Amino acid sequence: MSAHKRVFQVLGLATVGALSLGLAACSGGAAGDDDVTTIGFVAVGPEGAWREANEQNIQDTFTEEAGYELKYAPATNLDQKSQIDAFTSFVDEGVDVILLSATEATGWEDSLKRAQEAEIPVVLLDRGIEPDDTSLYVTRIAPDNIEVSTAVAEWAVSAFPDGANYFVLEGPAGVSVVNERNEGFDAVVGAESSFTKIGAQTANWSTEEAKGVVETVLKSNGNDVQFIFAQNDEMGLGAVQAVEEAGLTPGEDVKIATIDGTQGALEALAAGDLSFVAEYNPLFGETALDVVEKVLAGEDVEPSIVVPSETFDSPEAAQTALPDRKY
Ligand code: AHR
């Protein structure tokens, strides 16, 4: 991609809700070859099947053949400071665009302002920031967590016409998608007087941790739990293990719903161990590439780009989908 310098025109973003960029012919601020667009990817790193699929898809999309140099910077043990350090390095290095999947929702204002001062557009992938100041980034590309968790809640209300005692397995505290998934779910189930929330606890996206949490919940509630909402697949599979070890039948005594739609979850749905899986589609590399090209061409980009996702509510639906699943 030819050398270019981006001229930021930060419009009245409260109204425009987008960052408009004008092009002026000059040398780019990027280090390295002017014919290559450098992308700094501040990533989460190893976290589970969803994250692996998402980050591999980004790396498979921004290739050298496509004219990009993608600098992949996964967090160290999910630590936000390592992400902020990588972000700062990318700004100092003068990459053309920064992609950010934030391990924590808060604490990004200073970094984002630095990128803005350096005229480096930032695109959020998956995770949002709080407070959500859309003047500090170009756009967020993600499935809609409110929509996805609302689908889980609406399924639960239909699956339990007389209500249920339920427990929520959450992702790590402080992660934007956790707050959004609680918001969407609670708005529907919270309005149902026949549903009783017996508790919620983080299991940090982990199968093993979720198994331990659910073992305790079942014991302390005399197994009187009919529904578990796991905010990702791995935790849902841990809940399945705990239900089985308690001598109960997942899918019958206790129904478990999850978010992500990874192969392991669909296989568990096909087997009847899970009862509902809401996809949170991780494969949006092409969308991210399109956004980057628009931003560098000075075109307007919407402040939020929703990645379509589907739901699976039966073994038959899972069996139909499994042969073509890409993650
Ligand atoms: O931010 C998306 C969430 O992060 C996924 O639902 C979960 O599996 C991942 O760890």
PDB file of N, CA, C and O in Angstrom, residues 251-313:
ATOM      1  N   GLY A 251     -29.288 -31.970  30.584  1.00  0.00           N
ATOM      2  CA  GLY A 251     -30.289 -31.957  29.526  1.00  0.00           C
ATOM      3  C   GLY A 251     -31.647 -32.398  30.026  1.00  0.00           C
ATOM      4  O   GLY A 251     -32.670 -32.123  29.391  1.00  0.00           O
ATOM      5  N   GLU A 252     -31.661 -33.079  31.168  1.00  0.00           N
ATOM      6  CA  GLU A 252     -32.945 -33.501  31.763  1.00  0.00           C
ATOM      7  C   GLU A 252     -33.090 -32.890  33.162  1.00  0.00           C
ATOM      8  O   GLU A 252     -33.865 -31.984  33.379  1.00  0.00           O
ATOM      9  N   ASP A 253     -32.314 -33.349  34.119  1.00  0.00           N
ATOM     10  CA  ASP A 253     -32.404 -32.806  35.488  1.00  0.00           C
ATOM     11  C   ASP A 253     -31.953 -31.334  35.519  1.00  0.00           C
ATOM     12  O   ASP A 253     -32.528 -30.507  36.204  1.00  0.00           O
ATOM     13  N   VAL A 254     -30.872 -31.073  34.759  1.00  0.00           N
ATOM     14  CA  VAL A 254     -30.343 -29.705  34.700  1.00  0.00           C
ATOM     15  C   VAL A 254     -30.060 -29.358  33.236  1.00  0.00           C
ATOM     16  O   VAL A 254     -29.329 -30.084  32.555  1.00  0.00           O
ATOM     17  N   LYS A 255     -30.692 -28.282  32.748  1.00  0.00           N
ATOM     18  CA  LYS A 255     -30.416 -27.854  31.374  1.00  0.00           C
ATOM     19  C   LYS A 255     -29.334 -26.772  31.434  1.00  0.00           C
ATOM     20  O   LYS A 255     -29.350 -25.907  32.322  1.00  0.00           O
ATOM     21  N   ILE A 256     -28.420 -26.839  30.487  1.00  0.00           N
ATOM     22  CA  ILE A 256     -27.282 -25.904  30.450  1.00  0.00           C
ATOM     23  C   ILE A 256     -27.248 -25.209  29.091  1.00  0.00           C
ATOM     24  O   ILE A 256     -27.325 -25.870  28.045  1.00  0.00           O
ATOM     25  N   ALA A 257     -27.184 -23.892  29.130  1.00  0.00           N
ATOM     26  CA  ALA A 257     -27.093 -23.093  27.892  1.00  0.00           C
ATOM     27  C   ALA A 257     -25.765 -22.353  27.882  1.00  0.00           C
ATOM     28  O   ALA A 257     -25.294 -21.910  28.937  1.00  0.00           O
ATOM     29  N   THR A 258     -25.166 -22.249  26.703  1.00  0.00           N
ATOM     30  CA  THR A 258     -23.849 -21.597  26.613  1.00  0.00           C
ATOM     31  C   THR A 258     -23.820 -20.611  25.440  1.00  0.00           C
ATOM     32  O   THR A 258     -24.697 -20.588  24.580  1.00  0.00           O
ATOM     33  N   ILE A 259     -22.736 -19.822  25.435  1.00  0.00           N
ATOM     34  CA  ILE A 259     -22.471 -18.867  24.359  1.00  0.00           C
ATOM     35  C   ILE A 259     -21.114 -19.196  23.750  1.00  0.00           C
ATOM     36  O   ILE A 259     -20.182 -19.530  24.489  1.00  0.00           O
ATOM     37  N   ASP A 260     -20.976 -19.156  22.521  1.00  0.00           N
ATOM     38  CA  ASP A 260     -19.810 -19.228  21.642  1.00  0.00           C
ATOM     39  C   ASP A 260     -20.111 -20.027  20.373  1.00  0.00           C
ATOM     40  O   ASP A 260     -19.887 -19.558  19.279  1.00  0.00           O
ATOM     41  N   GLY A 261     -20.538 -21.297  20.539  1.00  0.00           N
ATOM     42  CA  GLY A 261     -20.820 -22.099  19.340  1.00  0.00           C
ATOM     43  C   GLY A 261     -19.609 -22.842  18.802  1.00  0.00           C
ATOM     44  O   GLY A 261     -19.515 -23.136  17.617  1.00  0.00           O
ATOM     45  N   THR A 262     -18.657 -23.143  19.685  1.00  0.00           N
ATOM     46  CA  THR A 262     -17.487 -23.916  19.242  1.00  0.00           C
ATOM     47  C   THR A 262     -17.884 -25.372  18.989  1.00  0.00           C
ATOM     48  O   THR A 262     -18.919 -25.847  19.460  1.00  0.00           O
ATOM     49  N   GLN A 263     -16.995 -26.062  18.296  1.00  0.00           N
ATOM     50  CA  GLN A 263     -17.309 -27.451  17.907  1.00  0.00           C
ATOM     51  C   GLN A 263     -17.622 -28.315  19.122  1.00  0.00           C
ATOM     52  O   GLN A 263     -18.567 -29.104  19.127  1.00  0.00           O
ATOM     53  N   GLY A 264     -16.820 -28.137  20.184  1.00  0.00           N
ATOM     54  CA  GLY A 264     -17.033 -28.958  21.389  1.00  0.00           C
ATOM     55  C   GLY A 264     -18.417 -28.770  21.973  1.00  0.00           C
ATOM     56  O   GLY A 264     -19.055 -29.714  22.438  1.00  0.00           O
ATOM     57  N   ALA A 265     -18.918 -27.553  21.915  1.00  0.00           N
ATOM     58  CA  ALA A 265     -20.257 -27.281  22.460  1.00  0.00           C
ATOM     59  C   ALA A 265     -21.333 -27.892  21.572  1.00  0.00           C
ATOM     60  O   ALA A 265     -22.320 -28.458  22.067  1.00  0.00           O
ATOM     61  N   LEU A 266     -21.146 -27.796  20.265  1.00  0.00           N
ATOM     62  CA  LEU A 266     -22.153 -28.370  19.373  1.00  0.00           C
ATOM     63  C   LEU A 266     -22.170 -29.894  19.459  1.00  0.00           C
ATOM     64  O   LEU A 266     -23.221 -30.531  19.362  1.00  0.00           O
ATOM     65  N   GLU A 267     -20.996 -30.468  19.703  1.00  0.00           N
ATOM     66  CA  GLU A 267     -20.958 -31.919  19.901  1.00  0.00           C
ATOM     67  C   GLU A 267     -21.702 -32.295  21.191  1.00  0.00           C
ATOM     68  O   GLU A 267     -22.441 -33.282  21.250  1.00  0.00           O
ATOM     69  N   ALA A 268     -21.545 -31.455  22.227  1.00  0.00           N
ATOM     70  CA  ALA A 268     -22.248 -31.719  23.495  1.00  0.00           C
ATOM     71  C   ALA A 268     -23.744 -31.496  23.336  1.00  0.00           C
ATOM     72  O   ALA A 268     -24.567 -32.197  23.928  1.00  0.00           O
ATOM     73  N   LEU A 269     -24.121 -30.530  22.495  1.00  0.00           N
ATOM     74  CA  LEU A 269     -25.549 -30.305  22.216  1.00  0.00           C
ATOM     75  C   LEU A 269     -26.113 -31.485  21.431  1.00  0.00           C
ATOM     76  O   LEU A 269     -27.196 -31.991  21.730  1.00  0.00           O
ATOM     77  N   ALA A 270     -25.349 -31.973  20.494  1.00  0.00           N
ATOM     78  CA  ALA A 270     -25.800 -33.126  19.688  1.00  0.00           C
ATOM     79  C   ALA A 270     -25.998 -34.357  20.568  1.00  0.00           C
ATOM     80  O   ALA A 270     -26.889 -35.173  20.334  1.00  0.00           O
ATOM     81  N   ALA A 271     -25.179 -34.444  21.623  1.00  0.00           N
ATOM     82  CA  ALA A 271     -25.266 -35.590  22.540  1.00  0.00           C
ATOM     83  C   ALA A 271     -26.330 -35.372  23.614  1.00  0.00           C
ATOM     84  O   ALA A 271     -26.601 -36.268  24.427  1.00  0.00           O
ATOM     85  N   GLY A 272     -26.914 -34.189  23.669  1.00  0.00           N
ATOM     86  CA  GLY A 272     -27.950 -33.914  24.669  1.00  0.00           C
ATOM     87  C   GLY A 272     -27.412 -33.420  26.003  1.00  0.00           C
ATOM     88  O   GLY A 272     -28.168 -33.204  26.957  1.00  0.00           O
ATOM     89  N   ASP A 273     -26.101 -33.217  26.083  1.00  0.00           N
ATOM     90  CA  ASP A 273     -25.511 -32.741  27.361  1.00  0.00           C
ATOM     91  C   ASP A 273     -25.742 -31.245  27.560  1.00  0.00           C
ATOM     92  O   ASP A 273     -25.922 -30.778  28.684  1.00  0.00           O
ATOM     93  N   LEU A 274     -25.654 -30.497  26.476  1.00  0.00           N
ATOM     94  CA  LEU A 274     -26.045 -29.083  26.515  1.00  0.00           C
ATOM     95  C   LEU A 274     -27.444 -29.000  25.915  1.00  0.00           C
ATOM     96  O   LEU A 274     -27.847 -29.861  25.114  1.00  0.00           O
ATOM     97  N   SER A 275     -28.166 -27.932  26.243  1.00  0.00           N
ATOM     98  CA  SER A 275     -29.539 -27.809  25.755  1.00  0.00           C
ATOM     99  C   SER A 275     -29.721 -26.639  24.782  1.00  0.00           C
ATOM    100  O   SER A 275     -30.682 -26.615  24.006  1.00  0.00           O
ATOM    101  N   PHE A 276     -28.819 -25.653  24.845  1.00  0.00           N
ATOM    102  CA  PHE A 276     -28.928 -24.503  23.937  1.00  0.00           C
ATOM    103  C   PHE A 276     -27.550 -23.890  23.777  1.00  0.00           C
ATOM    104  O   PHE A 276     -26.810 -23.763  24.772  1.00  0.00           O
ATOM    105  N   VAL A 277     -27.189 -23.553  22.544  1.00  0.00           N
ATOM    106  CA  VAL A 277     -25.889 -22.906  22.286  1.00  0.00           C
ATOM    107  C   VAL A 277     -26.135 -21.692  21.395  1.00  0.00           C
ATOM    108  O   VAL A 277     -26.716 -21.819  20.312  1.00  0.00           O
ATOM    109  N   ALA A 278     -25.731 -20.527  21.895  1.00  0.00           N
ATOM    110  CA  ALA A 278     -25.847 -19.302  21.099  1.00  0.00           C
ATOM    111  C   ALA A 278     -24.471 -18.988  20.528  1.00  0.00           C
ATOM    112  O   ALA A 278     -23.501 -18.800  21.274  1.00  0.00           O
ATOM    113  N   GLU A 279     -24.375 -18.959  19.230  1.00  0.00           N
ATOM    114  CA  GLU A 279     -23.083 -18.658  18.585  1.00  0.00           C
ATOM    115  C   GLU A 279     -22.689 -17.207  18.852  1.00  0.00           C
ATOM    116  O   GLU A 279     -23.530 -16.317  18.898  1.00  0.00           O
ATOM    117  N   TYR A 280     -21.400 -17.006  19.066  1.00  0.00           N
ATOM    118  CA  TYR A 280     -20.805 -15.659  19.140  1.00  0.00           C
ATOM    119  C   TYR A 280     -19.671 -15.708  18.122  1.00  0.00           C
ATOM    120  O   TYR A 280     -18.531 -15.998  18.440  1.00  0.00           O
ATOM    121  N   ASN A 281     -20.034 -15.456  16.886  1.00  0.00           N
ATOM    122  CA  ASN A 281     -19.162 -15.775  15.745  1.00  0.00           C
ATOM    123  C   ASN A 281     -17.792 -15.074  15.811  1.00  0.00           C
ATOM    124  O   ASN A 281     -17.705 -13.857  15.744  1.00  0.00           O
ATOM    125  N   PRO A 282     -16.707 -15.865  15.917  1.00  0.00           N
ATOM    126  CA  PRO A 282     -15.364 -15.281  16.026  1.00  0.00           C
ATOM    127  C   PRO A 282     -14.717 -14.975  14.679  1.00  0.00           C
ATOM    128  O   PRO A 282     -13.636 -14.378  14.639  1.00  0.00           O
ATOM    129  N   LEU A 283     -15.325 -15.405  13.603  1.00  0.00           N
ATOM    130  CA  LEU A 283     -14.651 -15.349  12.303  1.00  0.00           C
ATOM    131  C   LEU A 283     -15.022 -14.067  11.564  1.00  0.00           C
ATOM    132  O   LEU A 283     -15.843 -14.058  10.648  1.00  0.00           O
ATOM    133  N   PHE A 284     -14.373 -12.956  12.004  1.00  0.00           N
ATOM    134  CA  PHE A 284     -14.682 -11.671  11.360  1.00  0.00           C
ATOM    135  C   PHE A 284     -13.427 -10.983  10.819  1.00  0.00           C
ATOM    136  O   PHE A 284     -13.348  -9.755  10.737  1.00  0.00           O
ATOM    137  N   GLY A 285     -12.452 -11.772  10.439  1.00  0.00           N
ATOM    138  CA  GLY A 285     -11.202 -11.205   9.891  1.00  0.00           C
ATOM    139  C   GLY A 285     -11.438 -10.415   8.625  1.00  0.00           C
ATOM    140  O   GLY A 285     -10.899  -9.311   8.441  1.00  0.00           O
ATOM    141  N   GLU A 286     -12.282 -10.939   7.737  1.00  0.00           N
ATOM    142  CA  GLU A 286     -12.561 -10.223   6.479  1.00  0.00           C
ATOM    143  C   GLU A 286     -13.250  -8.883   6.757  1.00  0.00           C
ATOM    144  O   GLU A 286     -12.976  -7.874   6.102  1.00  0.00           O
ATOM    145  N   THR A 287     -14.132  -8.885   7.742  1.00  0.00           N
ATOM    146  CA  THR A 287     -14.794  -7.618   8.115  1.00  0.00           C
ATOM    147  C   THR A 287     -13.767  -6.627   8.642  1.00  0.00           C
ATOM    148  O   THR A 287     -13.772  -5.443   8.277  1.00  0.00           O
ATOM    149  N   ALA A 288     -12.841  -7.125   9.455  1.00  0.00           N
ATOM    150  CA  ALA A 288     -11.793  -6.246  10.003  1.00  0.00           C
ATOM    151  C   ALA A 288     -10.911  -5.700   8.887  1.00  0.00           C
ATOM    152  O   ALA A 288     -10.555  -4.513   8.873  1.00  0.00           O
ATOM    153  N   LEU A 289     -10.607  -6.548   7.901  1.00  0.00           N
ATOM    154  CA  LEU A 289      -9.779  -6.087   6.774  1.00  0.00           C
ATOM    155  C   LEU A 289     -10.503  -5.006   5.982  1.00  0.00           C
ATOM    156  O   LEU A 289      -9.941  -3.966   5.632  1.00  0.00           O
ATOM    157  N   ASP A 290     -11.783  -5.209   5.789  1.00  0.00           N
ATOM    158  CA  ASP A 290     -12.587  -4.221   5.046  1.00  0.00           C
ATOM    159  C   ASP A 290     -12.606  -2.888   5.786  1.00  0.00           C
ATOM    160  O   ASP A 290     -12.443  -1.816   5.201  1.00  0.00           O
ATOM    161  N   VAL A 291     -12.744  -2.976   7.104  1.00  0.00           N
ATOM    162  CA  VAL A 291     -12.762  -1.751   7.919  1.00  0.00           C
ATOM    163  C   VAL A 291     -11.421  -1.031   7.821  1.00  0.00           C
ATOM    164  O   VAL A 291     -11.357   0.185   7.610  1.00  0.00           O
ATOM    165  N   VAL A 292     -10.340  -1.774   7.949  1.00  0.00           N
ATOM    166  CA  VAL A 292      -9.007  -1.164   7.897  1.00  0.00           C
ATOM    167  C   VAL A 292      -8.807  -0.464   6.549  1.00  0.00           C
ATOM    168  O   VAL A 292      -8.330   0.677   6.473  1.00  0.00           O
ATOM    169  N   GLU A 293      -9.211  -1.121   5.487  1.00  0.00           N
ATOM    170  CA  GLU A 293      -9.037  -0.511   4.159  1.00  0.00           C
ATOM    171  C   GLU A 293      -9.893   0.740   4.018  1.00  0.00           C
ATOM    172  O   GLU A 293      -9.436   1.762   3.480  1.00  0.00           O
ATOM    173  N   LYS A 294     -11.097   0.718   4.562  1.00  0.00           N
ATOM    174  CA  LYS A 294     -11.956   1.903   4.489  1.00  0.00           C
ATOM    175  C   LYS A 294     -11.350   3.054   5.291  1.00  0.00           C
ATOM    176  O   LYS A 294     -11.278   4.188   4.825  1.00  0.00           O
ATOM    177  N   VAL A 295     -10.884   2.720   6.504  1.00  0.00           N
ATOM    178  CA  VAL A 295     -10.324   3.754   7.385  1.00  0.00           C
ATOM    179  C   VAL A 295      -9.107   4.407   6.722  1.00  0.00           C
ATOM    180  O   VAL A 295      -8.989   5.630   6.660  1.00  0.00           O
ATOM    181  N   LEU A 296      -8.231   3.601   6.148  1.00  0.00           N
ATOM    182  CA  LEU A 296      -7.008   4.158   5.552  1.00  0.00           C
ATOM    183  C   LEU A 296      -7.294   4.869   4.230  1.00  0.00           C
ATOM    184  O   LEU A 296      -6.498   5.663   3.753  1.00  0.00           O
ATOM    185  N   ALA A 297      -8.485   4.578   3.673  1.00  0.00           N
ATOM    186  CA  ALA A 297      -8.872   5.280   2.434  1.00  0.00           C
ATOM    187  C   ALA A 297      -9.664   6.546   2.767  1.00  0.00           C
ATOM    188  O   ALA A 297     -10.156   7.239   1.867  1.00  0.00           O
ATOM    189  N   GLY A 298      -9.811   6.813   4.060  1.00  0.00           N
ATOM    190  CA  GLY A 298     -10.500   8.040   4.471  1.00  0.00           C
ATOM    191  C   GLY A 298     -12.006   7.955   4.420  1.00  0.00           C
ATOM    192  O   GLY A 298     -12.704   8.961   4.447  1.00  0.00           O
ATOM    193  N   GLU A 299     -12.510   6.719   4.374  1.00  0.00           N
ATOM    194  CA  GLU A 299     -13.976   6.579   4.332  1.00  0.00           C
ATOM    195  C   GLU A 299     -14.559   6.496   5.738  1.00  0.00           C
ATOM    196  O   GLU A 299     -13.889   6.054   6.676  1.00  0.00           O
ATOM    197  N   ASP A 300     -15.811   6.906   5.857  1.00  0.00           N
ATOM    198  CA  ASP A 300     -16.485   6.810   7.159  1.00  0.00           C
ATOM    199  C   ASP A 300     -16.730   5.347   7.507  1.00  0.00           C
ATOM    200  O   ASP A 300     -16.991   4.523   6.618  1.00  0.00           O
ATOM    201  N   VAL A 301     -16.672   5.053   8.802  1.00  0.00           N
ATOM    202  CA  VAL A 301     -16.979   3.699   9.292  1.00  0.00           C
ATOM    203  C   VAL A 301     -17.949   3.838  10.463  1.00  0.00           C
ATOM    204  O   VAL A 301     -17.768   4.712  11.316  1.00  0.00           O
ATOM    205  N   GLU A 302     -18.970   3.008  10.476  1.00  0.00           N
ATOM    206  CA  GLU A 302     -19.930   3.031  11.586  1.00  0.00           C
ATOM    207  C   GLU A 302     -19.203   2.724  12.908  1.00  0.00           C
ATOM    208  O   GLU A 302     -18.265   1.926  12.911  1.00  0.00           O
ATOM    209  N   PRO A 303     -19.618   3.303  14.015  1.00  0.00           N
ATOM    210  CA  PRO A 303     -18.930   3.084  15.307  1.00  0.00           C
ATOM    211  C   PRO A 303     -19.112   1.695  15.875  1.00  0.00           C
ATOM    212  O   PRO A 303     -18.431   1.297  16.812  1.00  0.00           O
ATOM    213  N   SER A 304     -20.044   0.924  15.302  1.00  0.00           N
ATOM    214  CA  SER A 304     -20.229  -0.451  15.778  1.00  0.00           C
ATOM    215  C   SER A 304     -20.630  -1.318  14.589  1.00  0.00           C
ATOM    216  O   SER A 304     -21.559  -0.971  13.851  1.00  0.00           O
ATOM    217  N   ILE A 305     -19.915  -2.416  14.414  1.00  0.00           N
ATOM    218  CA  ILE A 305     -20.221  -3.342  13.312  1.00  0.00           C
ATOM    219  C   ILE A 305     -20.554  -4.697  13.919  1.00  0.00           C
ATOM    220  O   ILE A 305     -19.710  -5.327  14.572  1.00  0.00           O
ATOM    221  N   VAL A 306     -21.809  -5.105  13.747  1.00  0.00           N
ATOM    222  CA  VAL A 306     -22.288  -6.342  14.388  1.00  0.00           C
ATOM    223  C   VAL A 306     -22.027  -7.536  13.474  1.00  0.00           C
ATOM    224  O   VAL A 306     -22.387  -7.519  12.291  1.00  0.00           O
ATOM    225  N   VAL A 307     -21.396  -8.543  14.039  1.00  0.00           N
ATOM    226  CA  VAL A 307     -21.108  -9.794  13.309  1.00  0.00           C
ATOM    227  C   VAL A 307     -22.291 -10.741  13.492  1.00  0.00           C
ATOM    228  O   VAL A 307     -22.653 -11.076  14.628  1.00  0.00           O
ATOM    229  N   PRO A 308     -22.926 -11.165  12.406  1.00  0.00           N
ATOM    230  CA  PRO A 308     -24.107 -12.033  12.548  1.00  0.00           C
ATOM    231  C   PRO A 308     -23.757 -13.370  13.225  1.00  0.00           C
ATOM    232  O   PRO A 308     -22.664 -13.917  13.002  1.00  0.00           O
ATOM    233  N   SER A 309     -24.668 -13.824  14.073  1.00  0.00           N
ATOM    234  CA  SER A 309     -24.460 -15.104  14.765  1.00  0.00           C
ATOM    235  C   SER A 309     -25.788 -15.834  14.836  1.00  0.00           C
ATOM    236  O   SER A 309     -26.851 -15.202  14.861  1.00  0.00           O
ATOM    237  N   GLU A 310     -25.727 -17.158  14.914  1.00  0.00           N
ATOM    238  CA  GLU A 310     -26.991 -17.909  14.958  1.00  0.00           C
ATOM    239  C   GLU A 310     -27.114 -18.650  16.284  1.00  0.00           C
ATOM    240  O   GLU A 310     -26.214 -18.578  17.138  1.00  0.00           O
ATOM    241  N   THR A 311     -28.229 -19.355  16.477  1.00  0.00           N
ATOM    242  CA  THR A 311     -28.418 -20.139  17.711  1.00  0.00           C
ATOM    243  C   THR A 311     -28.747 -21.582  17.331  1.00  0.00           C
ATOM    244  O   THR A 311     -29.216 -21.860  16.231  1.00  0.00           O
ATOM    245  N   PHE A 312     -28.490 -22.469  18.300  1.00  0.00           N
ATOM    246  CA  PHE A 312     -28.751 -23.901  18.092  1.00  0.00           C
ATOM    247  C   PHE A 312     -29.533 -24.410  19.296  1.00  0.00           C
ATOM    248  O   PHE A 312     -29.064 -24.280  20.441  1.00  0.00           O
ATOM    249  N   ASP A 313     -30.727 -24.971  19.056  1.00  0.00           N
ATOM    250  CA  ASP A 313     -31.615 -25.304  20.193  1.00  0.00           C
ATOM    251  C   ASP A 313     -31.996 -26.769  20.261  1.00  0.00           C
ATOM    252  O   ASP A 313     -32.947 -27.151  20.955  1.00  0.00           O
TER     253      ASP A 313
END
